[in-house]
One Martini backbone bead per residue (centre of mass of N, CA, C, O) as a GRO file, in nm:
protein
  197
    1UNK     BB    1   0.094   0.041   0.024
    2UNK     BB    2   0.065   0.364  -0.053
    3UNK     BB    3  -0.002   0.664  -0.151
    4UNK     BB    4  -0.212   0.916  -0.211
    5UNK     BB    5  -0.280   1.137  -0.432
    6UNK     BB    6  -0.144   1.382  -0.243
    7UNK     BB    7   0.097   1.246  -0.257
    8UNK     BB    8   0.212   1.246  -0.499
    9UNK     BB    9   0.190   1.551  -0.606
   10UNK     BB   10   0.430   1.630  -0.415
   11UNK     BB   11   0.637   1.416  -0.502
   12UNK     BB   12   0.641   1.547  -0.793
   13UNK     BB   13   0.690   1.872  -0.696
   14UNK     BB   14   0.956   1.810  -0.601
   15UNK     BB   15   1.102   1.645  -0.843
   16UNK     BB   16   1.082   1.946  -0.978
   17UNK     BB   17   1.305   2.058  -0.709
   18UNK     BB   18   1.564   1.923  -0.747
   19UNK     BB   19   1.898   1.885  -0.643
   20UNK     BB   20   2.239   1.842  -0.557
   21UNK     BB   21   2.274   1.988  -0.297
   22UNK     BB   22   1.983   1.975  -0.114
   23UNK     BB   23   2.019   1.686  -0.087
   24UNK     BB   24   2.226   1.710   0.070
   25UNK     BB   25   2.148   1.878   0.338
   26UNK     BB   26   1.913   1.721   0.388
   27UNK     BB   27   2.024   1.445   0.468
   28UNK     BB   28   2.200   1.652   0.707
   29UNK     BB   29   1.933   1.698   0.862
   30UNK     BB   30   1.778   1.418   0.905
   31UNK     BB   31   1.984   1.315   1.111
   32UNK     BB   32   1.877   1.474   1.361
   33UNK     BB   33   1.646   1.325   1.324
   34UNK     BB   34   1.711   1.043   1.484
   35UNK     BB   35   1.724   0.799   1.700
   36UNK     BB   36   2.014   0.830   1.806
   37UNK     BB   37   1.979   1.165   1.864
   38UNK     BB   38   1.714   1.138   2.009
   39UNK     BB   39   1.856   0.940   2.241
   40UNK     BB   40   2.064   1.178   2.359
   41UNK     BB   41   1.861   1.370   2.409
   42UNK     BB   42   1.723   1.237   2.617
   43UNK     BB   43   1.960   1.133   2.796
   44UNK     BB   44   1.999   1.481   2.884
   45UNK     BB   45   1.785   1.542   2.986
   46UNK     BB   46   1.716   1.374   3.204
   47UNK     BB   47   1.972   1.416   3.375
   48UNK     BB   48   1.911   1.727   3.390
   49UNK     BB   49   1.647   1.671   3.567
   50UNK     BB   50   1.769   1.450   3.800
   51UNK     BB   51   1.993   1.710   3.899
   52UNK     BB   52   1.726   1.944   3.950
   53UNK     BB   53   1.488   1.730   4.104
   54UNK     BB   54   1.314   1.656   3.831
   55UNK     BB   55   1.166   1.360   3.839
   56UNK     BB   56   0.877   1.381   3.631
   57UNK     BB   57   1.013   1.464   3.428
   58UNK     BB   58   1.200   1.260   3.334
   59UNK     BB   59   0.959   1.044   3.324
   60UNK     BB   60   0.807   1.182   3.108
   61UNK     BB   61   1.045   1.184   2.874
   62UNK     BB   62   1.106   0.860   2.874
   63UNK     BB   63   0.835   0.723   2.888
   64UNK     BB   64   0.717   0.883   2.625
   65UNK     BB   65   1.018   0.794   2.425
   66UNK     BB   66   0.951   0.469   2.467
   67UNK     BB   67   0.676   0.435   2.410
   68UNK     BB   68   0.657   0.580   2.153
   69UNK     BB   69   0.847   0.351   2.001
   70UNK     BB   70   0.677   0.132   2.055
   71UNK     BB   71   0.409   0.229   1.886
   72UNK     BB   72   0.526   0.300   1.620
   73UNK     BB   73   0.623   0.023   1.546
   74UNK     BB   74   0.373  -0.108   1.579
   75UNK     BB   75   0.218   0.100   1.329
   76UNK     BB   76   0.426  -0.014   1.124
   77UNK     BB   77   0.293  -0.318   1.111
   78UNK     BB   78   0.020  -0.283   1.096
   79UNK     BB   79  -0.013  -0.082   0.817
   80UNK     BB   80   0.223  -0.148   0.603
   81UNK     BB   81   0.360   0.103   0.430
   82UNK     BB   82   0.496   0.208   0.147
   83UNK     BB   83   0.681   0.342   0.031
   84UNK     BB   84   0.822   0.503  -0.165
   85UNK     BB   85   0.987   0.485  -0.461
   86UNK     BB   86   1.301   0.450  -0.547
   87UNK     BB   87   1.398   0.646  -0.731
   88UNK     BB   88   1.293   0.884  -0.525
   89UNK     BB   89   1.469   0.755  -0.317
   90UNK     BB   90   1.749   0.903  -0.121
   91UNK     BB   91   1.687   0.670   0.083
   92UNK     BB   92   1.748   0.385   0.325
   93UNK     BB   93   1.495   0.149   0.433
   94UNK     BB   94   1.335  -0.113   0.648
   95UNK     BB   95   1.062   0.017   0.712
   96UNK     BB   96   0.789   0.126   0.753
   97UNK     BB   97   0.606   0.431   0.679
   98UNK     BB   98   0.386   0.419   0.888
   99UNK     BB   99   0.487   0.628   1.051
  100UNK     BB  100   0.670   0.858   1.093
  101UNK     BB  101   0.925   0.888   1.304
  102UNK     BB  102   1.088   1.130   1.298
  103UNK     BB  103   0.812   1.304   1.346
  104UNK     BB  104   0.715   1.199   1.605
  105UNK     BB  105   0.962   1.189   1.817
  106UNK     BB  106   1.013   1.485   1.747
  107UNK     BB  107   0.760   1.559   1.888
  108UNK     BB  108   0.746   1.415   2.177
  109UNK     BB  109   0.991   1.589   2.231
  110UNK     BB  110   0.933   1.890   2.193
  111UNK     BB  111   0.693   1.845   2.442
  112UNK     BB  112   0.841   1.745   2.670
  113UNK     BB  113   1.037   1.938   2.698
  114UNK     BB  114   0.862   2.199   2.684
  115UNK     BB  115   0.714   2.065   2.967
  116UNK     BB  116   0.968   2.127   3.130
  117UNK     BB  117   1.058   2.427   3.068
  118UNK     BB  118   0.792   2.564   3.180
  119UNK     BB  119   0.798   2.418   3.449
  120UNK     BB  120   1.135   2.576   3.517
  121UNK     BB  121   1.095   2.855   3.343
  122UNK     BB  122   0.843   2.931   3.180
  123UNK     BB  123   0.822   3.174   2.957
  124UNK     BB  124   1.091   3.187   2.865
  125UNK     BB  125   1.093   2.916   2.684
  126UNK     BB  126   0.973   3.009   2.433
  127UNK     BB  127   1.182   3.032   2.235
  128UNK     BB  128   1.276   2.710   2.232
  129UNK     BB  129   1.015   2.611   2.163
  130UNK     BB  130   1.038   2.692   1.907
  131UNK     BB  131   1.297   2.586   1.822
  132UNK     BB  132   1.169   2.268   1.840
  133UNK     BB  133   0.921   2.320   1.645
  134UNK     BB  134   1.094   2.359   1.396
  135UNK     BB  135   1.270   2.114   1.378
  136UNK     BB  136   1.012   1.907   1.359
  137UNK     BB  137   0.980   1.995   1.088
  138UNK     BB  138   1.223   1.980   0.926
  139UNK     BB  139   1.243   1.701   0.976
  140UNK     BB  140   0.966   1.601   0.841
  141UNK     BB  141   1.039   1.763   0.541
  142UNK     BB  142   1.244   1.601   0.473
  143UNK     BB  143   1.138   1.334   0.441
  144UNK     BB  144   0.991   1.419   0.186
  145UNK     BB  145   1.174   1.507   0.048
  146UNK     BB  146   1.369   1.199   0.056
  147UNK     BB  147   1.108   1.023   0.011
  148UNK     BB  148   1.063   0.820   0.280
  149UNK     BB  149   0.812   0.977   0.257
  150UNK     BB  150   0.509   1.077   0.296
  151UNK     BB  151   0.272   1.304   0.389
  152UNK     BB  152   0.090   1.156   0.594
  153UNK     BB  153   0.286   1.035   0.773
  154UNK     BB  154   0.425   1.312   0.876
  155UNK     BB  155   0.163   1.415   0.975
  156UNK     BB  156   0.090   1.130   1.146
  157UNK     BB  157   0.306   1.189   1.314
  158UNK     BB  158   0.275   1.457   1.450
  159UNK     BB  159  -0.049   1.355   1.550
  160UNK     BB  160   0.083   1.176   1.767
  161UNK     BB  161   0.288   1.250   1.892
  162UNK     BB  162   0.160   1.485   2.050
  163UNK     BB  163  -0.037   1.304   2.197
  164UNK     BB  164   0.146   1.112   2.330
  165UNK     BB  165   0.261   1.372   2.507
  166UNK     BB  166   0.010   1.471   2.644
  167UNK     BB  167  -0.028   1.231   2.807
  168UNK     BB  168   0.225   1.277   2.975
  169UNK     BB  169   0.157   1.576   3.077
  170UNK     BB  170  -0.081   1.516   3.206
  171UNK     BB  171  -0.031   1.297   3.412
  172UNK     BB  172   0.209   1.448   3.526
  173UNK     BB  173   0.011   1.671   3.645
  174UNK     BB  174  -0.161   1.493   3.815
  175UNK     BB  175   0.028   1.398   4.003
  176UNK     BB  176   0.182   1.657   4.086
  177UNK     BB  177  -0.108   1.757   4.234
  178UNK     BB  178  -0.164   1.497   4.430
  179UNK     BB  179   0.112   1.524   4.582
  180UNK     BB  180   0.031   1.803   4.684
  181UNK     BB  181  -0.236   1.756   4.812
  182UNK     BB  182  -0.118   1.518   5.017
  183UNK     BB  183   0.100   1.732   5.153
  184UNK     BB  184  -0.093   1.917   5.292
  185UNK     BB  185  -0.269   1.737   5.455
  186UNK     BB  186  -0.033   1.636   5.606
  187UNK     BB  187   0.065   1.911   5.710
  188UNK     BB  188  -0.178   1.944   5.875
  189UNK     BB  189  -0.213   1.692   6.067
  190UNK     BB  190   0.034   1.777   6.185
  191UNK     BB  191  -0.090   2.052   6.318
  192UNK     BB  192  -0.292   1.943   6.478
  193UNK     BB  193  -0.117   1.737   6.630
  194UNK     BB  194   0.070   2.031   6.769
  195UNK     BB  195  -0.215   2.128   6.900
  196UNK     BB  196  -0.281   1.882   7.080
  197UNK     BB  197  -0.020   1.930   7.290
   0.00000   0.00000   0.00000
């Protein structure tokens, strides 16, 4: 099963515009979404957020990064969609083409990465969060520039990306409220505990 008749549109368009300079540049952008280079970056963001004491940020970015290519990889085999045809395809890949990994993976780092930023830096972080957003963006369309895949596929990957980091997002925000509501209560308790002695 390969792209739908907008990703050909697409692919068609590309290759109306590719160059042999602009070839080798997106190549050597496109490694920086690669798996490697997301796991350093994850592996350094961890590092750095349980030197500052943010263990549940820590849990956030590797949970979420972790199950996350456990998902993508599972959707990989589930849809097994056949990439762009060789003659046009770029880079040589031995994976199904749905979602695109590159994509995913790099919304979900993206995302979790932002969502501990804020929570440490609060507003100052907007400016990396952008830098971040970008990252992403370039990455993803890199994919499609040399036709590693569909434009759907990275589309599809960004929007589960999202997703799968918002999960993430979310429920460490609830857990630590829930651990702030019971050390108050906590604290309480010890207070009366304190006045009738």
């Amino acid at each position: 099963m390969g792209g739908d008749p907008l990703d050909q549109v697409v692919l068609d368009w590309i290759l109306s515009w590719r160059t042999p300079w602009v070839d080798d540049l997106v190549e050597v952008i496109t490694h920086f979404g690669d798996t490697v280079v997301a796991g350093v970056i994850t592996v350094a963001v961890v590092v750095a957020l349980r030197v500052r004491g943010r263990s549940v940020d820590a849990v956030m970015v590797a949970g979420a990064m972790i199950s996350g290519y456990l998902l993508m990889s599972g959707l990989k085999l589930v849809f097994a969609r056949g990439r762009p045809p060789r003659p046009d395809r770029l880079v040589d890949e031995i994976t199904h083409s749905f979602p695109s990994g590159h994509a995913m993976m790099s919304a979900i780092l993206v995302c979790v990465v932002g969502a501990a930023l804020v929570r440490v830096m609060g507003r100052r972080s907007a400016v990396l969060f952008v830098g971040l957003a970008l990252w992403t963006l370039v990455i993803g369309l890199s994919r499609v520039y040399l036709a590693a895949h569909w434009l759907t596929d990275v589309m599809a990957g960004w929007a589960l990306g999202v997703a799968w980091a918002a999960l993430w997002i979310r429920g460490t925000a609830r857990y630590t409220r829930r651990r702030e509501v019971a050390r108050v209560r906590a604290a309480a308790v010890v207070r009366r505990s304190d006045d009738t002695q």
